[in-house]
MMTF fields as JSON, N, C-alpha, C and O atoms, coordinates in Angstrom:
{
  "mmtfVersion": "1.0.0",
  "mmtfProducer": "UNKNOWN",
  "numBonds": 499,
  "numAtoms": 500,
  "numGroups": 125,
  "numChains": 1,
  "numModels": 1,
  "chainsPerModel": [1],
  "groupsPerChain": [125],
  "chainIdList": ["A"],
  "bondAtomList": [4, 2, 8, 6, 12, 10, 16, 14, 20, 18, 24, 22, 28, 26, 32, 30, 36, 34, 40, 38, 44, 42, 48, 46, 52, 50, 56, 54, 60, 58, 64, 62, 68, 66, 72, 70, 76, 74, 80, 78, 84, 82, 88, 86, 92, 90, 96, 94, 100, 98, 104, 102, 108, 106, 112, 110, 116, 114, 120, 118, 124, 122, 128, 126, 132, 130, 136, 134, 140, 138, 144, 142, 148, 146, 152, 150, 156, 154, 160, 158, 164, 162, 168, 166, 172, 170, 176, 174, 180, 178, 184, 182, 188, 186, 192, 190, 196, 194, 200, 198, 204, 202, 208, 206, 212, 210, 216, 214, 220, 218, 224, 222, 228, 226, 232, 230, 236, 234, 240, 238, 244, 242, 248, 246, 252, 250, 256, 254, 260, 258, 264, 262, 268, 266, 272, 270, 276, 274, 280, 278, 284, 282, 288, 286, 292, 290, 296, 294, 300, 298, 304, 302, 308, 306, 312, 310, 316, 314, 320, 318, 324, 322, 328, 326, 332, 330, 336, 334, 340, 338, 344, 342, 348, 346, 352, 350, 356, 354, 360, 358, 364, 362, 368, 366, 372, 370, 376, 374, 380, 378, 384, 382, 388, 386, 392, 390, 396, 394, 400, 398, 404, 402, 408, 406, 412, 410, 416, 414, 420, 418, 424, 422, 428, 426, 432, 430, 436, 434, 440, 438, 444, 442, 448, 446, 452, 450, 456, 454, 460, 458, 464, 462, 468, 466, 472, 470, 476, 474, 480, 478, 484, 482, 488, 486, 492, 490, 496, 494],
  "bondOrderList": [1, 1, 1, 1, 1, 1, 1, 1, 1, 1, 1, 1, 1, 1, 1, 1, 1, 1, 1, 1, 1, 1, 1, 1, 1, 1, 1, 1, 1, 1, 1, 1, 1, 1, 1, 1, 1, 1, 1, 1, 1, 1, 1, 1, 1, 1, 1, 1, 1, 1, 1, 1, 1, 1, 1, 1, 1, 1, 1, 1, 1, 1, 1, 1, 1, 1, 1, 1, 1, 1, 1, 1, 1, 1, 1, 1, 1, 1, 1, 1, 1, 1, 1, 1, 1, 1, 1, 1, 1, 1, 1, 1, 1, 1, 1, 1, 1, 1, 1, 1, 1, 1, 1, 1, 1, 1, 1, 1, 1, 1, 1, 1, 1, 1, 1, 1, 1, 1, 1, 1, 1, 1, 1, 1],
  "groupList": [{"groupName": "MET", "atomNameList": ["N", "CA", "C", "O"], "elementList": ["N", "C", "C", "O"], "formalChargeList": [0, 0, 0, 0], "bondAtomList": [1, 0, 2, 1, 3, 2], "bondOrderList": [1, 1, 2], "singleLetterCode": "M", "chemCompType": "L-PEPTIDE LINKING"}, {"groupName": "ASP", "atomNameList": ["N", "CA", "C", "O"], "elementList": ["N", "C", "C", "O"], "formalChargeList": [0, 0, 0, 0], "bondAtomList": [1, 0, 2, 1, 3, 2], "bondOrderList": [1, 1, 2], "singleLetterCode": "D", "chemCompType": "L-PEPTIDE LINKING"}, {"groupName": "LYS", "atomNameList": ["N", "CA", "C", "O"], "elementList": ["N", "C", "C", "O"], "formalChargeList": [0, 0, 0, 0], "bondAtomList": [1, 0, 2, 1, 3, 2], "bondOrderList": [1, 1, 2], "singleLetterCode": "K", "chemCompType": "L-PEPTIDE LINKING"}, {"groupName": "ILE", "atomNameList": ["N", "CA", "C", "O"], "elementList": ["N", "C", "C", "O"], "formalChargeList": [0, 0, 0, 0], "bondAtomList": [1, 0, 2, 1, 3, 2], "bondOrderList": [1, 1, 2], "singleLetterCode": "I", "chemCompType": "L-PEPTIDE LINKING"}, {"groupName": "LEU", "atomNameList": ["N", "CA", "C", "O"], "elementList": ["N", "C", "C", "O"], "formalChargeList": [0, 0, 0, 0], "bondAtomList": [1, 0, 2, 1, 3, 2], "bondOrderList": [1, 1, 2], "singleLetterCode": "L", "chemCompType": "L-PEPTIDE LINKING"}, {"groupName": "PHE", "atomNameList": ["N", "CA", "C", "O"], "elementList": ["N", "C", "C", "O"], "formalChargeList": [0, 0, 0, 0], "bondAtomList": [1, 0, 2, 1, 3, 2], "bondOrderList": [1, 1, 2], "singleLetterCode": "F", "chemCompType": "L-PEPTIDE LINKING"}, {"groupName": "VAL", "atomNameList": ["N", "CA", "C", "O"], "elementList": ["N", "C", "C", "O"], "formalChargeList": [0, 0, 0, 0], "bondAtomList": [1, 0, 2, 1, 3, 2], "bondOrderList": [1, 1, 2], "singleLetterCode": "V", "chemCompType": "L-PEPTIDE LINKING"}, {"groupName": "THR", "atomNameList": ["N", "CA", "C", "O"], "elementList": ["N", "C", "C", "O"], "formalChargeList": [0, 0, 0, 0], "bondAtomList": [1, 0, 2, 1, 3, 2], "bondOrderList": [1, 1, 2], "singleLetterCode": "T", "chemCompType": "L-PEPTIDE LINKING"}, {"groupName": "GLY", "atomNameList": ["N", "CA", "C", "O"], "elementList": ["N", "C", "C", "O"], "formalChargeList": [0, 0, 0, 0], "bondAtomList": [1, 0, 2, 1, 3, 2], "bondOrderList": [1, 1, 2], "singleLetterCode": "G", "chemCompType": "PEPTIDE LINKING"}, {"groupName": "ALA", "atomNameList": ["N", "CA", "C", "O"], "elementList": ["N", "C", "C", "O"], "formalChargeList": [0, 0, 0, 0], "bondAtomList": [1, 0, 2, 1, 3, 2], "bondOrderList": [1, 1, 2], "singleLetterCode": "A", "chemCompType": "L-PEPTIDE LINKING"}, {"groupName": "ARG", "atomNameList": ["N", "CA", "C", "O"], "elementList": ["N", "C", "C", "O"], "formalChargeList": [0, 0, 0, 0], "bondAtomList": [1, 0, 2, 1, 3, 2], "bondOrderList": [1, 1, 2], "singleLetterCode": "R", "chemCompType": "L-PEPTIDE LINKING"}, {"groupName": "TYR", "atomNameList": ["N", "CA", "C", "O"], "elementList": ["N", "C", "C", "O"], "formalChargeList": [0, 0, 0, 0], "bondAtomList": [1, 0, 2, 1, 3, 2], "bondOrderList": [1, 1, 2], "singleLetterCode": "Y", "chemCompType": "L-PEPTIDE LINKING"}, {"groupName": "SER", "atomNameList": ["N", "CA", "C", "O"], "elementList": ["N", "C", "C", "O"], "formalChargeList": [0, 0, 0, 0], "bondAtomList": [1, 0, 2, 1, 3, 2], "bondOrderList": [1, 1, 2], "singleLetterCode": "S", "chemCompType": "L-PEPTIDE LINKING"}, {"groupName": "ASN", "atomNameList": ["N", "CA", "C", "O"], "elementList": ["N", "C", "C", "O"], "formalChargeList": [0, 0, 0, 0], "bondAtomList": [1, 0, 2, 1, 3, 2], "bondOrderList": [1, 1, 2], "singleLetterCode": "N", "chemCompType": "L-PEPTIDE LINKING"}, {"groupName": "HIS", "atomNameList": ["N", "CA", "C", "O"], "elementList": ["N", "C", "C", "O"], "formalChargeList": [0, 0, 0, 0], "bondAtomList": [1, 0, 2, 1, 3, 2], "bondOrderList": [1, 1, 2], "singleLetterCode": "H", "chemCompType": "L-PEPTIDE LINKING"}, {"groupName": "PRO", "atomNameList": ["N", "CA", "C", "O"], "elementList": ["N", "C", "C", "O"], "formalChargeList": [0, 0, 0, 0], "bondAtomList": [1, 0, 2, 1, 3, 2], "bondOrderList": [1, 1, 2], "singleLetterCode": "P", "chemCompType": "L-PEPTIDE LINKING"}, {"groupName": "CYS", "atomNameList": ["N", "CA", "C", "O"], "elementList": ["N", "C", "C", "O"], "formalChargeList": [0, 0, 0, 0], "bondAtomList": [1, 0, 2, 1, 3, 2], "bondOrderList": [1, 1, 2], "singleLetterCode": "C", "chemCompType": "L-PEPTIDE LINKING"}, {"groupName": "GLU", "atomNameList": ["N", "CA", "C", "O"], "elementList": ["N", "C", "C", "O"], "formalChargeList": [0, 0, 0, 0], "bondAtomList": [1, 0, 2, 1, 3, 2], "bondOrderList": [1, 1, 2], "singleLetterCode": "E", "chemCompType": "L-PEPTIDE LINKING"}, {"groupName": "GLN", "atomNameList": ["N", "CA", "C", "O"], "elementList": ["N", "C", "C", "O"], "formalChargeList": [0, 0, 0, 0], "bondAtomList": [1, 0, 2, 1, 3, 2], "bondOrderList": [1, 1, 2], "singleLetterCode": "Q", "chemCompType": "L-PEPTIDE LINKING"}],
  "groupTypeList": [0, 1, 2, 3, 4, 5, 6, 7, 4, 8, 8, 9, 4, 8, 9, 7, 5, 10, 11, 4, 4, 12, 7, 11, 4, 6, 13, 11, 5, 12, 13, 13, 14, 5, 3, 12, 5, 3, 7, 15, 3, 5, 3, 3, 13, 8, 4, 8, 16, 5, 3, 9, 8, 3, 3, 5, 12, 4, 3, 13, 17, 17, 13, 4, 2, 4, 5, 4, 4, 6, 8, 3, 4, 8, 8, 5, 7, 7, 5, 12, 12, 5, 8, 4, 17, 5, 4, 18, 3, 9, 2, 17, 2, 13, 4, 3, 4, 9, 5, 6, 11, 6, 6, 4, 7, 13, 3, 5, 9, 3, 3, 12, 6, 11, 3, 8, 11, 18, 16, 0, 18, 5, 7, 13, 7],
  "groupIdList": [1, 2, 3, 4, 5, 6, 7, 8, 9, 10, 11, 12, 13, 14, 15, 16, 17, 18, 19, 20, 21, 22, 23, 24, 25, 26, 27, 28, 29, 30, 31, 32, 33, 34, 35, 36, 37, 38, 39, 40, 41, 42, 43, 44, 45, 46, 47, 48, 49, 50, 51, 52, 53, 54, 55, 56, 57, 58, 59, 60, 61, 62, 63, 64, 65, 66, 67, 68, 69, 70, 71, 72, 73, 74, 75, 76, 77, 78, 79, 80, 81, 82, 83, 84, 85, 86, 87, 88, 89, 90, 91, 92, 93, 94, 95, 96, 97, 98, 99, 100, 101, 102, 103, 104, 105, 106, 107, 108, 109, 110, 111, 112, 113, 114, 115, 116, 117, 118, 119, 120, 121, 122, 123, 124, 125],
  "secStructList": [7, 2, 2, 2, 2, 2, 2, 2, 2, 2, 2, 2, 2, 2, 2, 2, 2, 2, 2, 2, 2, 2, 2, 2, 2, 2, 2, 2, 6, 6, 6, 7, 2, 2, 2, 2, 2, 2, 2, 2, 2, 2, 2, 2, 2, 2, 2, 2, 2, 2, 2, 2, 2, 2, 2, 2, 2, 2, 7, 7, 7, 2, 2, 2, 2, 0, 0, 0, 0, 0, 0, 0, 0, 2, 2, 2, 7, 6, 2, 2, 2, 2, 2, 2, 2, 2, 2, 2, 2, 2, 2, 6, 6, 7, 2, 2, 2, 2, 2, 2, 2, 2, 2, 2, 2, 2, 2, 2, 2, 2, 2, 2, 2, 2, 2, 2, 2, 2, 2, 2, 2, 2, 2, 6, 7],
  "xCoordList": [-22.64, -22.477, -22.609, -21.936, -23.479, -23.632, -22.316, -21.97, -21.586, -20.331, -19.333, -18.634, -19.263, -18.354, -18.754, -17.891, -20.04, -20.524, -20.152, -19.73, -20.305, -19.918, -18.43, -18.049, -17.598, -16.148, -15.792, -14.968, -16.405, -16.107, -16.482, -15.688, -17.673, -18.116, -17.262, -16.862, -16.993, -16.155, -14.744, -14.157, -14.198, -12.851, -12.742, -11.751, -13.763, -13.759, -13.789, -13.081, -14.597, -14.653, -13.326, -12.824, -12.764, -11.514, -10.365, -9.573, -10.27, -9.212, -9.39, -8.41, -10.62, -10.899, -10.513, -9.892, -10.873, -10.49, -8.973, -8.442, -8.271, -6.805, -6.216, -5.321, -6.71, -6.204, -6.429, -5.517, -7.631, -7.947, -7.117, -6.58, -7.01, -6.23, -4.747, -4.078, -4.236, -2.831, -2.521, -1.507, -3.374, -3.19, -3.218, -2.391, -4.165, -4.252, -2.981, -2.425, -2.52, -1.339, -0.07, 0.77, 0.075, 1.24, 1.232, 2.269, 0.072, -0.031, 0.211, 0.863, -0.314, -0.169, 1.297, 1.744, 2.036, 3.442, 4.383, 5.524, 3.924, 4.699, 6.0, 6.883, 6.143, 7.376, 8.543, 9.688, 8.269, 9.326, 9.151, 8.24, 10.023, 9.862, 9.852, 9.012, 10.772, 10.833, 9.538, 8.968, 9.08, 7.849, 6.658, 5.793, 6.591, 5.445, 5.41, 4.34, 6.569, 6.596, 6.228, 5.45, 6.781, 6.582, 5.246, 4.575, 4.852, 3.691, 2.388, 1.687, 2.019, 0.753, 0.704, -0.308, 1.78, 1.807, 1.673, 0.896, 2.429, 2.43, 1.049, 0.53, 0.464, -0.842, -1.937, -2.772, -1.947, -2.989, -2.903, -3.928, -1.692, -1.551, -1.974, -2.687, -1.539, -1.917, -3.411, -4.029, -3.985, -5.423, -6.233, -7.206, -5.82, -6.521, -6.464, -7.463, -5.303, -5.162, -5.995, -6.629, -5.993, -6.78, -8.266, -8.947, -8.757, -10.175, -10.491, -11.563, -9.567, -9.782, -9.952, -10.804, -9.144, -9.272, -10.628, -11.218, -11.116, -12.436, -13.534, -14.39, -13.499, -14.536, -14.51, -15.555, -13.302, -13.155, -13.763, -14.338, -13.636, -14.15, -15.639, -16.289, -16.188, -17.577, -18.595, -19.746, -18.19, -19.159, -19.038, -17.945, -20.192, -20.22, -20.906, -20.706, -21.697, -22.437, -21.472, -20.704, -21.519, -20.518, -20.466, -19.38, -21.596, -21.582, -21.077, -20.379, -21.427, -20.947, -19.438, -18.722, -18.965, -17.513, -16.8, -15.747, -17.357, -16.749, -16.679, -15.649, -17.78, -17.834, -16.814, -16.086, -16.768, -15.908, -14.45, -13.557, -14.197, -12.822, -12.127, -11.062, -12.736, -12.098, -12.249, -11.305, -13.428, -13.689, -13.052, -12.014, -13.674, -13.206, -11.776, -10.92, -11.503, -10.148, -9.131, -7.958, -9.568, -8.678, -8.282, -7.143, -9.218, -8.91, -8.127, -7.311, -8.379, -7.696, -6.251, -5.335, -6.051, -4.709, -4.76, -5.511, -3.973, -3.907, -3.145, -3.146, -2.497, -1.774, -2.728, -2.329, -3.981, -4.96, -5.212, -5.381, -5.242, -5.393, -4.185, -4.327, -3.021, -1.78, -1.844, -1.492, -2.291, -2.427, -3.439, -3.218, -4.552, -5.57, -5.062, -5.339, -4.32, -3.768, -2.793, -2.787, -1.968, -1.075, -1.881, -1.549, -2.942, -3.773, -4.386, -4.404, -4.883, -5.511, -4.497, -4.814, -3.287, -2.253, -1.87, -1.733, -1.7, -1.304, -2.389, -2.077, -3.665, -4.76, -4.783, -5.268, -4.258, -4.197, -3.018, -2.633, -2.449, -1.346, -0.077, 0.713, 0.109, 1.286, 2.081, 2.18, 2.642, 3.34, 4.591, 4.909, 5.297, 6.502, 6.13, 6.766, 5.103, 4.658, 4.163, 4.404, 3.478, 2.983, 4.138, 4.063, 5.182, 6.329, 7.132, 7.67, 7.216, 7.859, 7.075, 7.661, 5.756, 4.897, 5.178, 5.277, 5.307, 5.59, 6.934, 7.028, 7.962, 9.301, 9.344, 9.832, 8.839, 8.904, 8.055, 8.46, 6.897, 6.047, 6.746, 6.723, 7.359, 8.055, 9.268, 9.486, 10.045, 11.212, 10.766, 11.321, 9.767, 9.263, 8.729, 8.971, 8.004, 7.455, 8.557, 8.495, 9.552, 10.644, 11.43, 11.755, 11.733, 12.459, 11.625, 12.165, 10.316, 9.443, 9.394, 9.435, 9.308, 9.322, 10.638, 10.652, 11.736, 13.053, 13.18, 13.653, 12.763, 12.849, 11.957, 12.365, 10.748, 9.862, 10.469, 10.41, 11.054, 11.714, 12.882, 13.033, 13.707, 14.865, 14.455, 15.114, 13.39, 12.895, 12.537, 12.844, 11.9, 11.525, 12.746, 12.788, 13.729, 14.962, 15.675, 16.221, 15.672, 16.314, 15.625, 16.288, 14.279, 13.544, 13.576, 13.339, 13.862, 13.911, 15.275, 15.447, 16.249, 17.592, 17.822, 18.897],
  "yCoordList": [18.703, 17.847, 16.373, 15.522, 16.069, 14.677, 14.129, 12.974, 14.963, 14.51, 14.123, 13.118, 14.904, 14.587, 13.271, 12.479, 13.036, 11.784, 10.586, 9.552, 10.72, 9.626, 9.303, 8.135, 10.333, 10.133, 9.537, 8.627, 10.041, 9.561, 8.1, 7.314, 7.734, 6.344, 5.412, 4.335, 5.838, 5.033, 4.892, 3.811, 5.972, 5.94, 4.974, 4.256, 4.959, 4.021, 2.578, 1.719, 2.32, 0.967, 0.589, -0.516, 1.5, 1.226, 0.961, 0.044, 1.76, 1.555, 0.211, -0.471, -0.158, -1.456, -2.593, -3.565, -2.482, -3.505, -3.637, -4.747, -2.486, -2.507, -3.216, -4.05, -2.891, -3.516, -5.028, -5.8, -5.447, -6.874, -7.63, -8.698, -7.084, -7.752, -7.771, -8.788, -6.68, -6.609, -7.612, -8.308, -7.692, -8.648, -10.075, -10.9, -10.363, -11.699, -12.041, -13.127, -11.115, -11.38, -11.532, -12.38, -10.726, -10.861, -12.244, -12.902, -12.682, -14.014, -15.118, -16.119, -14.928, -15.926, -16.114, -17.235, -15.007, -15.055, -14.957, -14.521, -15.352, -15.153, -15.947, -15.617, -16.97, -17.761, -17.041, -17.476, -15.944, -15.193, -13.714, -13.064, -13.177, -11.805, -10.781, -9.881, -10.905, -9.931, -9.94, -8.885, -11.12, -11.221, -10.727, -10.043, -11.055, -10.634, -9.12, -8.552, -8.452, -6.996, -6.328, -5.375, -6.82, -6.198, -6.578, -5.718, -7.825, -8.333, -7.586, -7.228, -7.328, -6.625, -5.254, -4.897, -4.494, -3.168, -3.291, -2.57, -4.2, -4.401, -4.835, -4.274, -5.821, -6.342, -5.306, -5.118, -4.634, -3.637, -2.488, -2.058, -1.979, -0.892, -1.334, -0.607, -2.515, -3.014, -3.251, -2.864, -3.881, -4.154, -2.858, -2.724, -1.911, -0.62, 0.111, 0.674, 0.104, 0.762, 0.06, 0.716, -1.267, -2.038, -1.707, -1.443, -1.721, -1.428, 0.026, 0.311, 0.943, 2.355, 2.527, 3.295, 1.816, 1.894, 1.416, 2.005, 0.348, -0.18, 0.815, 1.133, 1.298, 2.236, 3.514, 4.024, 4.031, 5.274, 5.149, 6.106, 3.976, 3.801, 3.475, 3.728, 2.926, 2.465, 3.414, 3.455, 4.172, 4.918, 6.413, 6.98, 7.041, 8.475, 9.274, 10.486, 8.634, 9.345, 9.867, 9.101, 11.175, 11.846, 11.322, 11.044, 11.183, 10.727, 9.295, 8.962, 8.464, 7.08, 7.037, 6.263, 7.875, 7.964, 8.453, 7.924, 9.454, 9.949, 8.837, 8.64, 8.12, 7.032, 5.939, 5.482, 5.526, 4.41, 4.812, 4.168, 5.875, 6.244, 7.006, 6.604, 8.1, 8.922, 8.262, 8.24, 7.727, 7.112, 5.747, 5.611, 4.734, 3.358, 3.178, 2.723, 3.529, 3.306, 4.265, 3.918, 5.467, 6.396, 5.869, 6.05, 5.218, 4.595, 3.302, 2.939, 2.617, 1.345, 1.592, 0.943, 2.527, 2.893, 4.214, 4.352, 5.184, 6.439, 6.255, 7.135, 5.12, 4.826, 4.763, 5.035, 4.408, 4.373, 5.783, 5.961, 6.777, 8.166, 8.588, 9.265, 8.192, 8.47, 7.858, 8.51, 6.619, 5.95, 6.638, 6.77, 7.078, 7.769, 9.111, 9.486, 9.832, 11.107, 10.89, 11.652, 9.84, 9.504, 9.228, 9.728, 8.429, 8.085, 9.33, 9.458, 10.239, 11.447, 12.315, 12.865, 12.442, 13.213, 12.504, 13.146, 11.199, 10.428, 10.462, 10.516, 10.43, 10.467, 11.767, 11.81, 12.824, 14.11, 14.163, 15.236, 12.997, 12.857, 13.571, 14.048, 13.639, 14.281, 13.254, 13.346, 12.28, 11.179, 11.634, 11.102, 12.605, 13.082, 13.689, 13.394, 14.538, 15.132, 14.054, 14.147, 13.036, 11.946, 11.212, 10.914, 10.922, 10.23, 11.131, 10.661, 12.42, 13.363, 13.404, 13.442, 13.397, 13.376, 12.147, 12.259, 10.986, 9.751, 9.847, 9.552, 10.255, 10.325, 11.344, 11.043, 12.541, 13.59, 13.251, 13.528, 12.661, 12.286, 11.266, 11.387, 10.275, 9.254, 9.822, 9.53, 10.623, 11.235, 12.146, 12.094, 12.972, 13.887, 13.123, 13.516, 12.032, 11.237, 10.638, 10.691, 10.075, 9.442, 10.486, 10.267, 11.605, 12.674, 13.217, 13.489, 13.376, 13.898, 12.969, 13.427, 11.664, 10.703, 10.808, 10.826, 10.876, 10.965, 12.25, 12.205, 13.385, 14.653, 14.624, 15.081, 14.092, 13.974, 13.122, 13.464, 12.007, 11.121, 11.834, 11.775, 12.508, 13.2, 14.338, 14.572, 15.034, 16.102, 15.537, 16.144, 14.393, 13.788, 13.257, 13.313, 12.75, 12.298, 13.471, 13.347, 14.613, 15.812, 16.314, 16.716, 16.287, 16.794, 15.829, 16.24, 14.561, 13.567, 13.452, 12.673, 14.215, 14.108, 15.159, 15.21],
  "zCoordList": [9.229, 10.385, 10.016, 10.598, 9.047, 8.606, 8.077, 8.325, 7.346, 6.755, 7.837, 7.706, 8.893, 9.999, 10.655, 11.035, 10.789, 11.376, 10.508, 11.025, 9.195, 8.28, 8.415, 8.488, 8.447, 8.553, 9.911, 9.993, 10.967, 12.324, 12.505, 13.022, 12.088, 12.222, 11.361, 11.803, 10.136, 9.256, 9.804, 9.74, 10.338, 10.905, 12.072, 12.203, 12.918, 14.05, 13.549, 14.075, 12.549, 11.978, 11.319, 11.52, 10.54, 9.851, 10.807, 10.59, 11.867, 12.855, 13.565, 13.867, 13.823, 14.451, 13.514, 13.944, 12.245, 11.257, 11.178, 11.134, 11.161, 11.081, 12.298, 12.159, 13.475, 14.705, 14.671, 14.969, 14.312, 14.303, 13.268, 13.564, 12.061, 11.022, 11.387, 11.2, 11.895, 12.281, 13.387, 13.324, 14.385, 15.486, 14.965, 15.353, 14.09, 13.51, 12.739, 12.904, 11.898, 11.073, 11.911, 11.61, 12.948, 13.839, 14.482, 14.557, 14.943, 15.551, 14.522, 14.818, 13.318, 12.27, 11.877, 11.634, 11.819, 11.426, 12.627, 12.481, 13.792, 15.019, 15.067, 15.859, 14.253, 14.264, 13.582, 13.708, 12.859, 12.19, 12.53, 12.016, 13.397, 13.885, 12.748, 12.741, 11.787, 10.693, 9.886, 9.607, 9.517, 8.731, 9.54, 8.994, 10.83, 11.642, 11.817, 12.035, 11.725, 11.843, 10.52, 10.501, 9.422, 8.11, 7.478, 6.907, 7.564, 6.85, 7.154, 6.208, 8.422, 8.645, 7.968, 7.365, 8.063, 7.448, 5.935, 5.31, 5.36, 3.921, 3.422, 2.457, 4.073, 3.649, 3.844, 2.96, 4.985, 5.263, 4.268, 3.74, 4.0, 3.033, 1.634, 0.943, 1.218, -0.104, -0.225, -1.217, 0.773, 0.766, 0.761, 0.018, 1.597, 1.645, 0.314, -0.132, -0.319, -1.628, -2.697, -3.523, -2.682, -3.645, -3.503, -4.494, -2.279, -2.021, -2.38, -2.913, -2.093, -2.436, -3.943, -4.391, -4.72, -6.164, -6.651, -7.557, -6.043, -6.405, -6.051, -6.877, -4.822, -4.365, -5.187, -5.59, -5.435, -6.195, -7.588, -8.106, -8.188, -9.543, -9.587, -10.602, -8.522, -8.545, -7.919, -8.353, -6.911, -6.108, -6.38, -6.361, -6.635, -6.912, -5.808, -5.717, -4.983, -3.948, -2.884, -2.303, -2.636, -1.8, -0.366, 0.142, 0.285, 1.68, 1.814, 2.772, 0.863, 0.894, 0.652, 1.287, -0.27, -0.496, 0.753, 1.111, 1.419, 2.663, 3.706, 4.35, 3.862, 4.848, 4.529, 5.411, 3.265, 2.88, 2.693, 3.243, 1.921, 1.594, 2.723, 3.19, 3.153, 4.186, 5.551, 6.342, 5.826, 7.122, 7.283, 7.93, 6.694, 6.904, 6.421, 7.18, 5.161, 4.656, 5.264, 5.403, 5.628, 6.317, 7.688, 8.12, 8.375, 9.662, 9.487, 10.334, 8.391, 8.114, 7.697, 8.201, 6.779, 6.329, 5.585, 4.62, 6.019, 5.267, 3.972, 3.111, 3.834, 2.603, 1.418, 0.285, 1.668, 0.577, 0.053, -1.153, 0.916, 0.473, -0.358, -1.377, 0.078, -0.644, -2.048, -3.031, -2.133, -3.426, -4.326, -5.53, -3.744, -4.539, -5.051, -6.19, -4.219, -4.673, -5.833, -6.8, -5.726, -6.833, -8.104, -9.178, -7.972, -9.119, -9.755, -10.979, -8.937, -9.47, -10.215, -11.269, -9.68, -10.377, -11.676, -12.718, -11.615, -12.8, -13.879, -15.068, -13.468, -14.431, -15.218, -16.348, -14.617, -15.303, -16.27, -16.736, -16.565, -17.516, -17.043, -17.857, -15.73, -15.185, -14.379, -13.155, -15.084, -14.42, -13.681, -12.618, -14.228, -13.541, -12.197, -11.184, -12.18, -10.925, -9.968, -8.764, -10.475, -9.631, -8.957, -7.765, -9.685, -9.097, -8.162, -7.16, -8.484, -7.56, -6.25, -5.168, -6.356, -5.171, -4.305, -3.083, -4.929, -4.188, -3.471, -2.28, -4.19, -3.607, -2.474, -1.384, -2.727, -1.703, -0.476, 0.653, -0.691, 0.435, 1.322, 2.547, 0.718, 1.502, 2.228, 3.403, 1.536, 2.185, 3.329, 4.427, 3.065, 4.099, 5.307, 6.448, 5.06, 6.165, 7.022, 8.25, 6.383, 7.13, 7.918, 9.085, 7.295, 7.991, 9.148, 10.221, 8.947, 9.997, 11.204, 12.346, 10.952, 12.061, 12.816, 14.047, 12.084, 12.712, 13.548, 14.684, 12.991, 13.714, 14.953, 16.021, 14.821, 15.983, 17.073, 18.254, 16.667, 17.623, 18.299, 19.519, 17.498, 18.05, 18.986, 19.998, 18.661, 19.548, 20.917, 21.943, 20.931, 22.215, 22.949, 24.178, 22.241, 22.874, 23.517, 24.614, 22.84, 23.351, 24.621, 25.577, 24.621, 25.786, 26.955, 28.091, 26.711, 27.797, 28.449, 29.386, 27.971, 28.566, 29.613, 30.21]
}
């Protein structure tokens, strides 16, 4: 039960951080619609992955890792989990599998969003 509490509290903090940073960046780049749309996602994903790499290399205590990696960074950006999974596969000296994972995950995600959207369009007609 403690583990669920660590993840839940961290997730709430991470989602709040993401919302605040995203809102700030949209306002900061509000003079350019394209940049204001792309920049928050790009910065948040990059920042989350960078921090995940640091935490993954420095912290060994399980509950703290759950709180920081799964909780805070999971709420901030799931892209950090994606980056960590790539790193773990690559560290096992399986670079081909790591790159296949990246390509397939991205293709699957995009197709899944499209199918979900189309399903709702179909049911709304």
